[in-house]
PDB file of N, CA and C in Angstrom:
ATOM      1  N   UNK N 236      -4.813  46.613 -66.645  1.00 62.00           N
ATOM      2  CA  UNK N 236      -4.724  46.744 -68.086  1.00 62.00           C
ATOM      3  C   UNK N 236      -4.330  45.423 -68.736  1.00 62.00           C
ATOM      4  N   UNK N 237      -3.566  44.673 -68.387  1.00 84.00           N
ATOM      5  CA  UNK N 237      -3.143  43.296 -68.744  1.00 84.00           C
ATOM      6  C   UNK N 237      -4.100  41.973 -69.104  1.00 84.00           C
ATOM      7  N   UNK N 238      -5.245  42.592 -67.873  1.00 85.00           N
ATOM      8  CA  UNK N 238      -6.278  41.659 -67.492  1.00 85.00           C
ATOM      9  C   UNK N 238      -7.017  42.006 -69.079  1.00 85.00           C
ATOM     10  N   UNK N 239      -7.298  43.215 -68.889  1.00 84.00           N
ATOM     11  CA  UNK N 239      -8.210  44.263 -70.179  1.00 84.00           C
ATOM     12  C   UNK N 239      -7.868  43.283 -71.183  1.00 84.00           C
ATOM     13  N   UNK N 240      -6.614  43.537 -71.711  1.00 85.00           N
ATOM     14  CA  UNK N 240      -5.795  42.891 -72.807  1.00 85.00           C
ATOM     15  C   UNK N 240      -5.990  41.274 -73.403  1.00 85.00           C
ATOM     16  N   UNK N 241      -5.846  40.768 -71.930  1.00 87.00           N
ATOM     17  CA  UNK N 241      -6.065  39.242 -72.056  1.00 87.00           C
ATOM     18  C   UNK N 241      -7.698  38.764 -72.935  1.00 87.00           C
ATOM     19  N   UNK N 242      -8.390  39.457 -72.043  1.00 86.00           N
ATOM     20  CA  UNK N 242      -9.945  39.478 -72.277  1.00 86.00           C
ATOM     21  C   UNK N 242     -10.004  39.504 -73.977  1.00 86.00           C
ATOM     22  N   UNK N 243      -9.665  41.133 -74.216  1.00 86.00           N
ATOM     23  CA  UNK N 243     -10.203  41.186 -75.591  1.00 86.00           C
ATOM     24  C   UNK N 243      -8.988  40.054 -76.667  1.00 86.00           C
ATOM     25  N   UNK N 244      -7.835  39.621 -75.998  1.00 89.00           N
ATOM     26  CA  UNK N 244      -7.493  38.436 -76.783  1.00 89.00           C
ATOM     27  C   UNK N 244      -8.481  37.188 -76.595  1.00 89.00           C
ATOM     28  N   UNK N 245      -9.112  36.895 -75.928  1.00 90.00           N
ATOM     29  CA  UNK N 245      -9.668  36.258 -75.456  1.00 90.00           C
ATOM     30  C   UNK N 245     -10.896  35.851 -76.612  1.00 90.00           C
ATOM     31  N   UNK N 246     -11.618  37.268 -76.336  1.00 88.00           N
ATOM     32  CA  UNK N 246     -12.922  37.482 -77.276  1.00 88.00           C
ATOM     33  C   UNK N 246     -12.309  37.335 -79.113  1.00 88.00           C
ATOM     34  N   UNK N 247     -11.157  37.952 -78.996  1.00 88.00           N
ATOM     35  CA  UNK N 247     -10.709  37.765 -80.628  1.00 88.00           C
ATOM     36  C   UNK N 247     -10.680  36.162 -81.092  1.00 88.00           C
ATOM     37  N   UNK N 248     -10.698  35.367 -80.060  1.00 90.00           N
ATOM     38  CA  UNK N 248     -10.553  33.819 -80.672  1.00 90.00           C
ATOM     39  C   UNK N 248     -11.859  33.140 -80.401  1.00 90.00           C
ATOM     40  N   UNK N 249     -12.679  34.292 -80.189  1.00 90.00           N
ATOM     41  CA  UNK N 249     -14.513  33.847 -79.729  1.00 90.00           C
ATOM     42  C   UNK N 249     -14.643  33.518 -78.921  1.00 90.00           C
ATOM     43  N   UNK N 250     -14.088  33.361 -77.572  1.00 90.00           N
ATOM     44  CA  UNK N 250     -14.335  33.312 -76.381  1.00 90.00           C
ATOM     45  C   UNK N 250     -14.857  34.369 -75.311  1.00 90.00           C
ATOM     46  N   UNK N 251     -16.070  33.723 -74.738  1.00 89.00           N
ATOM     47  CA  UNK N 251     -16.968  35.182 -74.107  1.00 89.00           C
ATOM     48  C   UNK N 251     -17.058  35.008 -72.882  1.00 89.00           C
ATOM     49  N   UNK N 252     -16.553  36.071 -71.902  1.00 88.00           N
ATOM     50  CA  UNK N 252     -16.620  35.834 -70.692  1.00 88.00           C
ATOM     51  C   UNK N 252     -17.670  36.814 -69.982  1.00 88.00           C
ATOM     52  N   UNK N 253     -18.266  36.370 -69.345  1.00 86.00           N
ATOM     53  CA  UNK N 253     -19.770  36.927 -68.641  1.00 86.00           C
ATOM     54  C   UNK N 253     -19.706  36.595 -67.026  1.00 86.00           C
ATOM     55  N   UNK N 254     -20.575  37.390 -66.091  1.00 85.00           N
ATOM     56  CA  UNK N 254     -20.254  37.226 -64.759  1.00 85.00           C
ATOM     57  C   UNK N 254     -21.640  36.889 -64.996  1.00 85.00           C
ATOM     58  N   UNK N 255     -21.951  35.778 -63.470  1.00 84.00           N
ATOM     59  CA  UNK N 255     -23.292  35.895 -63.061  1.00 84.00           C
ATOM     60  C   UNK N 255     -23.068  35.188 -61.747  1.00 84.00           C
ATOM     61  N   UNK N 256     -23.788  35.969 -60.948  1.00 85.00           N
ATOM     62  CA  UNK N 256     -23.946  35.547 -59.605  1.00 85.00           C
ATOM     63  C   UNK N 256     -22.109  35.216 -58.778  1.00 85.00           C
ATOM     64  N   UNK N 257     -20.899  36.352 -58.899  1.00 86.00           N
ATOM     65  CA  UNK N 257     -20.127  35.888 -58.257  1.00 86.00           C
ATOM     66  C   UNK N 257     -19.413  34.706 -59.336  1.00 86.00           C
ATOM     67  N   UNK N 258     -19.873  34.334 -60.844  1.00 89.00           N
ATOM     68  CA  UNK N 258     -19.009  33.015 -60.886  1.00 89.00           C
ATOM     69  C   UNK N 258     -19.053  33.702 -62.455  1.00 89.00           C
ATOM     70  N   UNK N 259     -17.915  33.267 -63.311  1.00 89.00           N
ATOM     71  CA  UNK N 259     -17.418  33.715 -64.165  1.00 89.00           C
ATOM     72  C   UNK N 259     -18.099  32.556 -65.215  1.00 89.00           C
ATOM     73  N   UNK N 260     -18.947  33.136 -66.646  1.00 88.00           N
ATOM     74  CA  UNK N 260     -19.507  32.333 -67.453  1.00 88.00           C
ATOM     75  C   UNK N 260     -18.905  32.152 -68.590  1.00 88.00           C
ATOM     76  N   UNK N 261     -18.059  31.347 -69.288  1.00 91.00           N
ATOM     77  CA  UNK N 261     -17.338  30.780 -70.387  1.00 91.00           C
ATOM     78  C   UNK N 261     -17.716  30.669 -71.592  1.00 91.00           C
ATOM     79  N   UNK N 262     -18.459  31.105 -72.308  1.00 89.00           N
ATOM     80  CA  UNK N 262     -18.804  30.404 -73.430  1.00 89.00           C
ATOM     81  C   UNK N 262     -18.390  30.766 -74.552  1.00 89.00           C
ATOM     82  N   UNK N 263     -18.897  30.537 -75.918  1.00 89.00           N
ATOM     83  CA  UNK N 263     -18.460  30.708 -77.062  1.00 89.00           C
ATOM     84  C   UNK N 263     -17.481  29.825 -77.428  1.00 89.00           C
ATOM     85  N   UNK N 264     -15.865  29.762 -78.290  1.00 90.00           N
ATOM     86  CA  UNK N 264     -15.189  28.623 -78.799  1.00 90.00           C
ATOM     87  C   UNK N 264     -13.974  28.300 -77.420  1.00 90.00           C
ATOM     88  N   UNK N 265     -14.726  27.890 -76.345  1.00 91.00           N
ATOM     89  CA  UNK N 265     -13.863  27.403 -75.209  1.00 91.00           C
ATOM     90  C   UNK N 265     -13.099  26.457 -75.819  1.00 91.00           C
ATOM     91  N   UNK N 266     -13.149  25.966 -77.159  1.00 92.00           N
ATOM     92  CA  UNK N 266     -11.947  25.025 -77.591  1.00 92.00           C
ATOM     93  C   UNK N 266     -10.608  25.091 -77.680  1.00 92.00           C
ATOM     94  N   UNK N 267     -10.532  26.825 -77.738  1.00 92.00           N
ATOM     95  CA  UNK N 267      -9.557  27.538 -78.331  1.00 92.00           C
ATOM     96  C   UNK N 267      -8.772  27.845 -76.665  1.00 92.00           C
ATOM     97  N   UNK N 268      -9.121  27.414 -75.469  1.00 93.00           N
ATOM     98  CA  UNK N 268      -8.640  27.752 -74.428  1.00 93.00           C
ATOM     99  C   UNK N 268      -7.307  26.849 -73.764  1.00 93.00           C
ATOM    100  N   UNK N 269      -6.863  27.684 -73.652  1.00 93.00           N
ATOM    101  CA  UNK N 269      -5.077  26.392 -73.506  1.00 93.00           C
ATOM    102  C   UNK N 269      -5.519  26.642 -72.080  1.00 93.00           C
ATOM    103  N   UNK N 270      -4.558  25.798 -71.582  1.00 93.00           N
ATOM    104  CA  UNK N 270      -4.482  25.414 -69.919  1.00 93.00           C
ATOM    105  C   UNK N 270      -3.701  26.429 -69.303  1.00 93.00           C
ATOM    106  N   UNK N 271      -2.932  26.810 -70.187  1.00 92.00           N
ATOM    107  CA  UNK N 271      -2.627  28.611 -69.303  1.00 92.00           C
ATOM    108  C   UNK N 271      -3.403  29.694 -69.534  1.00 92.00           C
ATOM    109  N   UNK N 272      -4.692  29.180 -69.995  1.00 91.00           N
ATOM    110  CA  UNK N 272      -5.255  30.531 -69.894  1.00 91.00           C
ATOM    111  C   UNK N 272      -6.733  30.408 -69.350  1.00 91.00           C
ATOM    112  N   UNK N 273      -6.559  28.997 -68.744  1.00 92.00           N
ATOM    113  CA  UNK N 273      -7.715  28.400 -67.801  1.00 92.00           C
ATOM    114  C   UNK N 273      -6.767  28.779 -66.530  1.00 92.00           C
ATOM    115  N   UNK N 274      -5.304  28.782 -66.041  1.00 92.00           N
ATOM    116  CA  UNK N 274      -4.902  29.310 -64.865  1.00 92.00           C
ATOM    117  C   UNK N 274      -5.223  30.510 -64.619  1.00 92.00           C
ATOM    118  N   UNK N 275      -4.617  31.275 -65.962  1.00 92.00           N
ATOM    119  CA  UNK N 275      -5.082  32.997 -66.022  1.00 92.00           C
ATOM    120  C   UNK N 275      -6.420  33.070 -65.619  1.00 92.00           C
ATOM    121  N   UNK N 276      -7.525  32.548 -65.548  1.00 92.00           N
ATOM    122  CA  UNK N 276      -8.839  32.890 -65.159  1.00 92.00           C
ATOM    123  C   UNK N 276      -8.795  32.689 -63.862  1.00 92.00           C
ATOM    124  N   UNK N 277      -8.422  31.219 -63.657  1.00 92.00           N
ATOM    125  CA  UNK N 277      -8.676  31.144 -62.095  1.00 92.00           C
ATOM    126  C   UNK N 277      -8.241  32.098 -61.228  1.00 92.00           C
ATOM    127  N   UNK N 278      -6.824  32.154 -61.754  1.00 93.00           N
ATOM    128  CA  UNK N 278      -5.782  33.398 -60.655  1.00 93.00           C
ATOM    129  C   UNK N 278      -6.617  34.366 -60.588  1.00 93.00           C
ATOM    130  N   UNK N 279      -6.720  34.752 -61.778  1.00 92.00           N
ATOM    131  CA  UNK N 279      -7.367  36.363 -61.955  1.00 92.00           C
ATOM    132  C   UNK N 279      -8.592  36.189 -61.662  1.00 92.00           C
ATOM    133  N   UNK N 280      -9.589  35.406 -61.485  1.00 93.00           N
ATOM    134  CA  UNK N 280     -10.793  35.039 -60.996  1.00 93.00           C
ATOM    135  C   UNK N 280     -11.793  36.889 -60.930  1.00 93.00           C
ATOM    136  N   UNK N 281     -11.530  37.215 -59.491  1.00 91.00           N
ATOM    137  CA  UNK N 281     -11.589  38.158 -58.800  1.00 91.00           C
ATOM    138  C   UNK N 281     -11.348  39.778 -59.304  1.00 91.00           C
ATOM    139  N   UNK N 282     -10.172  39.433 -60.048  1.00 91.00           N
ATOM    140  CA  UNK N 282     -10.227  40.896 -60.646  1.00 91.00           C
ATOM    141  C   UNK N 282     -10.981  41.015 -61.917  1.00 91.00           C
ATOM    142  N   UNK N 283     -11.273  39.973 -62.677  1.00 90.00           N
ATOM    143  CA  UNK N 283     -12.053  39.804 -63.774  1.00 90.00           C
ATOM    144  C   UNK N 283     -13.432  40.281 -63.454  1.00 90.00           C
ATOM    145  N   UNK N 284     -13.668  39.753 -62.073  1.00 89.00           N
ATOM    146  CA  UNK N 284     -15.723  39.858 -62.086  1.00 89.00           C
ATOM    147  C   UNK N 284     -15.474  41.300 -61.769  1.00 89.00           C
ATOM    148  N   UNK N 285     -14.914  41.987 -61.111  1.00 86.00           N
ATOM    149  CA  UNK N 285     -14.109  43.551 -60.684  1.00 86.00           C
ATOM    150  C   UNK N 285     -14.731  44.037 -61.948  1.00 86.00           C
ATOM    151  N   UNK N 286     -14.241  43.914 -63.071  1.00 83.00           N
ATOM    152  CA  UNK N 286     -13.886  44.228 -64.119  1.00 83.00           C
ATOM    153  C   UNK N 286     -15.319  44.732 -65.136  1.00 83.00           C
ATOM    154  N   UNK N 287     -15.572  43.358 -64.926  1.00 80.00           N
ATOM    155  CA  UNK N 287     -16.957  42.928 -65.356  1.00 80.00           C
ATOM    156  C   UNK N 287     -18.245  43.694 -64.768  1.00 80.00           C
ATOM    157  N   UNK N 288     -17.899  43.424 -63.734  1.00 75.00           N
ATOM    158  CA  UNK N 288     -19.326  44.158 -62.964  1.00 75.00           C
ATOM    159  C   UNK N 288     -19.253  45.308 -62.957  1.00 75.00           C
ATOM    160  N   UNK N 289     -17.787  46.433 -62.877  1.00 71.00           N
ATOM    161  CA  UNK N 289     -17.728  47.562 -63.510  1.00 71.00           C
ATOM    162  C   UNK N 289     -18.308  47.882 -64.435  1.00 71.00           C
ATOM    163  N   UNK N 290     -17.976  47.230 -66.182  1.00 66.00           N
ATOM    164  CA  UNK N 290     -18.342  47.689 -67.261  1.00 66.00           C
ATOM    165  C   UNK N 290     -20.141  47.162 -67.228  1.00 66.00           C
ATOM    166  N   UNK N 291     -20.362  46.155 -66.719  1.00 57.00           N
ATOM    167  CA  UNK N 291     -21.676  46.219 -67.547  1.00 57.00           C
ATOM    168  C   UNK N 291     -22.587  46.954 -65.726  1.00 57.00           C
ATOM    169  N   UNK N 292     -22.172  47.504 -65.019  1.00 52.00           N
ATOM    170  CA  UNK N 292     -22.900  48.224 -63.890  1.00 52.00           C
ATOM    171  C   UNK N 292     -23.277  49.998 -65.182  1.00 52.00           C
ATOM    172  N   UNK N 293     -24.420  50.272 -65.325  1.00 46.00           N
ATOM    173  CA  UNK N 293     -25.036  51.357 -65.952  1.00 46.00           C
ATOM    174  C   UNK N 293     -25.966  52.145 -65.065  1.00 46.00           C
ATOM    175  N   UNK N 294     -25.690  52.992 -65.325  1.00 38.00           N
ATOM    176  CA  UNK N 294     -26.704  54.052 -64.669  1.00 38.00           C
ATOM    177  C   UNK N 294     -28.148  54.362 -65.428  1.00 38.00           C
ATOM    178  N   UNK N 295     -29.230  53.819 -64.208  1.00 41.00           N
ATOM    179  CA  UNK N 295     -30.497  54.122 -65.063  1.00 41.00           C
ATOM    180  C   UNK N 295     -30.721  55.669 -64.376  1.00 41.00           C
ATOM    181  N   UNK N 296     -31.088  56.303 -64.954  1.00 43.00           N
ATOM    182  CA  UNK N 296     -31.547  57.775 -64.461  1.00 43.00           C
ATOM    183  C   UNK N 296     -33.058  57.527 -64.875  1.00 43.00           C
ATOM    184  N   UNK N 297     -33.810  58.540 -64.112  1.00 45.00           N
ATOM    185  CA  UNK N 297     -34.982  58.584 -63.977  1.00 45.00           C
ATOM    186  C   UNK N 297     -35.128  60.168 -65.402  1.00 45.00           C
ATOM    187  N   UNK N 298     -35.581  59.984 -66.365  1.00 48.00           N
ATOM    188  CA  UNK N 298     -36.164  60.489 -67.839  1.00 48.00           C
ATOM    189  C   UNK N 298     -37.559  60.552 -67.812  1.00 48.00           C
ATOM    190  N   UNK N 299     -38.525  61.225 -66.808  1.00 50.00           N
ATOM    191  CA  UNK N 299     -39.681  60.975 -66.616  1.00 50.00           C
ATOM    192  C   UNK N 299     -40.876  59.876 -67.179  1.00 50.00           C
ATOM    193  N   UNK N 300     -41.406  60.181 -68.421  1.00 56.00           N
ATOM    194  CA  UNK N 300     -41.879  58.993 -68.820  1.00 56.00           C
ATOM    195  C   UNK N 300     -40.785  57.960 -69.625  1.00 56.00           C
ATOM    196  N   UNK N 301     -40.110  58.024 -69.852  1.00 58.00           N
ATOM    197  CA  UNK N 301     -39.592  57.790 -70.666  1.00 58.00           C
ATOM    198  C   UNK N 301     -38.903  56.090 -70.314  1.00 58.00           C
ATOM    199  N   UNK N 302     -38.844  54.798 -70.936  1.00 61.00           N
ATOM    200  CA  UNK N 302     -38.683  53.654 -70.645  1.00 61.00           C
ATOM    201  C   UNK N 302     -37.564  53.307 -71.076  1.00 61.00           C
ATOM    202  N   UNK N 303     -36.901  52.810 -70.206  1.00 65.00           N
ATOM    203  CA  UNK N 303     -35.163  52.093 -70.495  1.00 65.00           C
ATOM    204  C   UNK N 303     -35.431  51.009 -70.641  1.00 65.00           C
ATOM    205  N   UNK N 304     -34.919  50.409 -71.783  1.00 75.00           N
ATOM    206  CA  UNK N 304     -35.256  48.692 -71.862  1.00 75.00           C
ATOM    207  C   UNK N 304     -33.967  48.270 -71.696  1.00 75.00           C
ATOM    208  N   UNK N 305     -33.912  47.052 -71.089  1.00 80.00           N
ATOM    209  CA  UNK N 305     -32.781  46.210 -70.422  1.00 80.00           C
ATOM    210  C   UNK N 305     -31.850  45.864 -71.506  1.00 80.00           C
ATOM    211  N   UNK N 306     -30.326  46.020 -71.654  1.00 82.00           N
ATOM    212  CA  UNK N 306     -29.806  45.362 -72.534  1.00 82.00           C
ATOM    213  C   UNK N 306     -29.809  43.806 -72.996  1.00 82.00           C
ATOM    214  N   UNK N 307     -29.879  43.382 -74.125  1.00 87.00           N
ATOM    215  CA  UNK N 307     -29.601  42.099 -74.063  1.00 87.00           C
ATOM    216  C   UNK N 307     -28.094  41.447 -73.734  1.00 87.00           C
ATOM    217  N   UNK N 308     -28.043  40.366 -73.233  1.00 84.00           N
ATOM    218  CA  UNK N 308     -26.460  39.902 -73.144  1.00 84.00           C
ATOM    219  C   UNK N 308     -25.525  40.549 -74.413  1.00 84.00           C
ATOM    220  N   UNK N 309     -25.667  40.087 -75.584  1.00 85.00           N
ATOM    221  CA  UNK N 309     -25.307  40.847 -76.909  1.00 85.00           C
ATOM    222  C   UNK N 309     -24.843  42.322 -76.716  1.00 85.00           C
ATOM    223  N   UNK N 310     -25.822  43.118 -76.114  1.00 85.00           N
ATOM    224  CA  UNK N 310     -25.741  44.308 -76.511  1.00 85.00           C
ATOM    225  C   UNK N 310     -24.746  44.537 -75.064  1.00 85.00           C
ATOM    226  N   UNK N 311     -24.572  44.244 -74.136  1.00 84.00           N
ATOM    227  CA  UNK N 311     -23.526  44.365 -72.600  1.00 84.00           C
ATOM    228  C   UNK N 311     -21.956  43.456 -73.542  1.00 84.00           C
ATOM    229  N   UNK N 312     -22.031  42.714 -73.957  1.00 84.00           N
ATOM    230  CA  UNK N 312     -20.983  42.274 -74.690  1.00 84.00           C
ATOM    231  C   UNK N 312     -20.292  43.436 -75.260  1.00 84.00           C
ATOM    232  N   UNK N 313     -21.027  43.901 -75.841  1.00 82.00           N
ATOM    233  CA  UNK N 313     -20.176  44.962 -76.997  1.00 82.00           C
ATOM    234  C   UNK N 313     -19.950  46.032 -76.405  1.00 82.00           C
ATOM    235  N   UNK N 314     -20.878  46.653 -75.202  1.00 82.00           N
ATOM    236  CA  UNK N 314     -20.431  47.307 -74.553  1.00 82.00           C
ATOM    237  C   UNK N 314     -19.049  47.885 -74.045  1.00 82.00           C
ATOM    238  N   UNK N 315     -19.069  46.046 -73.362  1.00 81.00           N
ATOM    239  CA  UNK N 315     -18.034  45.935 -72.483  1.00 81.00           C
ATOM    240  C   UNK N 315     -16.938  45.900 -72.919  1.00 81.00           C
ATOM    241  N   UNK N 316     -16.618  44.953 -74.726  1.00 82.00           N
ATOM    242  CA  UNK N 316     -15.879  45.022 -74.991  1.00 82.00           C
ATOM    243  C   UNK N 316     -14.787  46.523 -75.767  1.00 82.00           C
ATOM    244  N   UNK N 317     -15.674  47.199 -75.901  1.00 81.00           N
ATOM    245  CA  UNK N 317     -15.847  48.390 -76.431  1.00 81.00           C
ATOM    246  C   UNK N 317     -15.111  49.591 -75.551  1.00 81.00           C
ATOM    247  N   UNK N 318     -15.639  49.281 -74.459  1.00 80.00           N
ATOM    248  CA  UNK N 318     -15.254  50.163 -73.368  1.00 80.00           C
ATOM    249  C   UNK N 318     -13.645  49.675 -72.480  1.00 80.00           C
ATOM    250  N   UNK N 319     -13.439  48.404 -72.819  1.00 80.00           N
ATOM    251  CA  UNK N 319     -11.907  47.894 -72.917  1.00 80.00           C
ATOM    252  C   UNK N 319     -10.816  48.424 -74.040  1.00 80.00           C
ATOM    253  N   UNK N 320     -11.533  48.559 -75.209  1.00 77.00           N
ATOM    254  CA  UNK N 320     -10.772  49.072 -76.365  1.00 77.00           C
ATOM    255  C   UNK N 320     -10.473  50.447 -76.655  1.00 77.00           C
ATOM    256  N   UNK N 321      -9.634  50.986 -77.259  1.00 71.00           N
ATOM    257  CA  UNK N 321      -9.356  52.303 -77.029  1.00 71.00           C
ATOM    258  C   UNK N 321      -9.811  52.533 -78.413  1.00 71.00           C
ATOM    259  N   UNK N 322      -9.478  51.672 -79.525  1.00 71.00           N
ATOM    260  CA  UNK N 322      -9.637  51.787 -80.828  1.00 71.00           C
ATOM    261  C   UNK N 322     -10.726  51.361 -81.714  1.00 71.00           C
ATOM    262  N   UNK N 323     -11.187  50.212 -81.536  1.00 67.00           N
ATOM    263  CA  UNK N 323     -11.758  49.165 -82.384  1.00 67.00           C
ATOM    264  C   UNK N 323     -13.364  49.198 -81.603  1.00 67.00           C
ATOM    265  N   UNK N 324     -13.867  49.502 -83.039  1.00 69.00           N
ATOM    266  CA  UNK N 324     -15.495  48.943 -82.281  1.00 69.00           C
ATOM    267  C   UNK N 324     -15.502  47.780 -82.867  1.00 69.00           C
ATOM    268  N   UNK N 325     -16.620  46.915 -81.947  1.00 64.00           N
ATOM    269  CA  UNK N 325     -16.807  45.774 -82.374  1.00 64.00           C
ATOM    270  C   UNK N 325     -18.015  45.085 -82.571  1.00 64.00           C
ATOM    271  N   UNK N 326     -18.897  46.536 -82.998  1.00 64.00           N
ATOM    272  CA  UNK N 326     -20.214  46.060 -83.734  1.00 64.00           C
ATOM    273  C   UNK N 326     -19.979  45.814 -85.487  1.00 64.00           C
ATOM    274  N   UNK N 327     -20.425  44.979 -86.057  1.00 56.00           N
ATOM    275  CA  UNK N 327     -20.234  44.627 -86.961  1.00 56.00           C
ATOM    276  C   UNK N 327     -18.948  44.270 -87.343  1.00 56.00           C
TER     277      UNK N 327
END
């Protein structure tokens, strides 16, 4: 839950964290990132992609004809962040 916490402080100062391939992707206002919270990533490295690969892992079910189109990064963002929050959506 701490980790949870950190994250969506994280995202509140525009910072977006994304997994790909095993390695944790940074972007958005990385300006805003102090050096304790570049440790907090490293440490937490591991439980973050945990985390990550949890929320944006979805279940495609088979809907006979019917076509699932892939989320965009955008739309797994809000997801994810969404599904961290108990309260706050964060579309629009």
């Amino acid at each position: 839950m701490i980790l949870q916490n950190m994250i969506l402080k994280l995202n509140k100062r525009g910072v977006v964290i994304n997994a790909e391939n095993e390695e944790l992707i940074i972007t958005g206002n990385t300006n805003s990132l102090s050096d304790y919270d570049l440790i907090l990533l490293k440490e937490n490295k591991s439980e973050i992609l945990k985390i990550i690969s949890k929320k944006n892992t979805l279940q495609n079910e088979e809907r006979g004809d019917t076509y699932i189109a892939p989320l965009t990064n955008q739309q797994r963002n809000i997801y994810f962040l969404e599904s961290l929050s108990v309260e706050k959506n964060f579309y629009n």
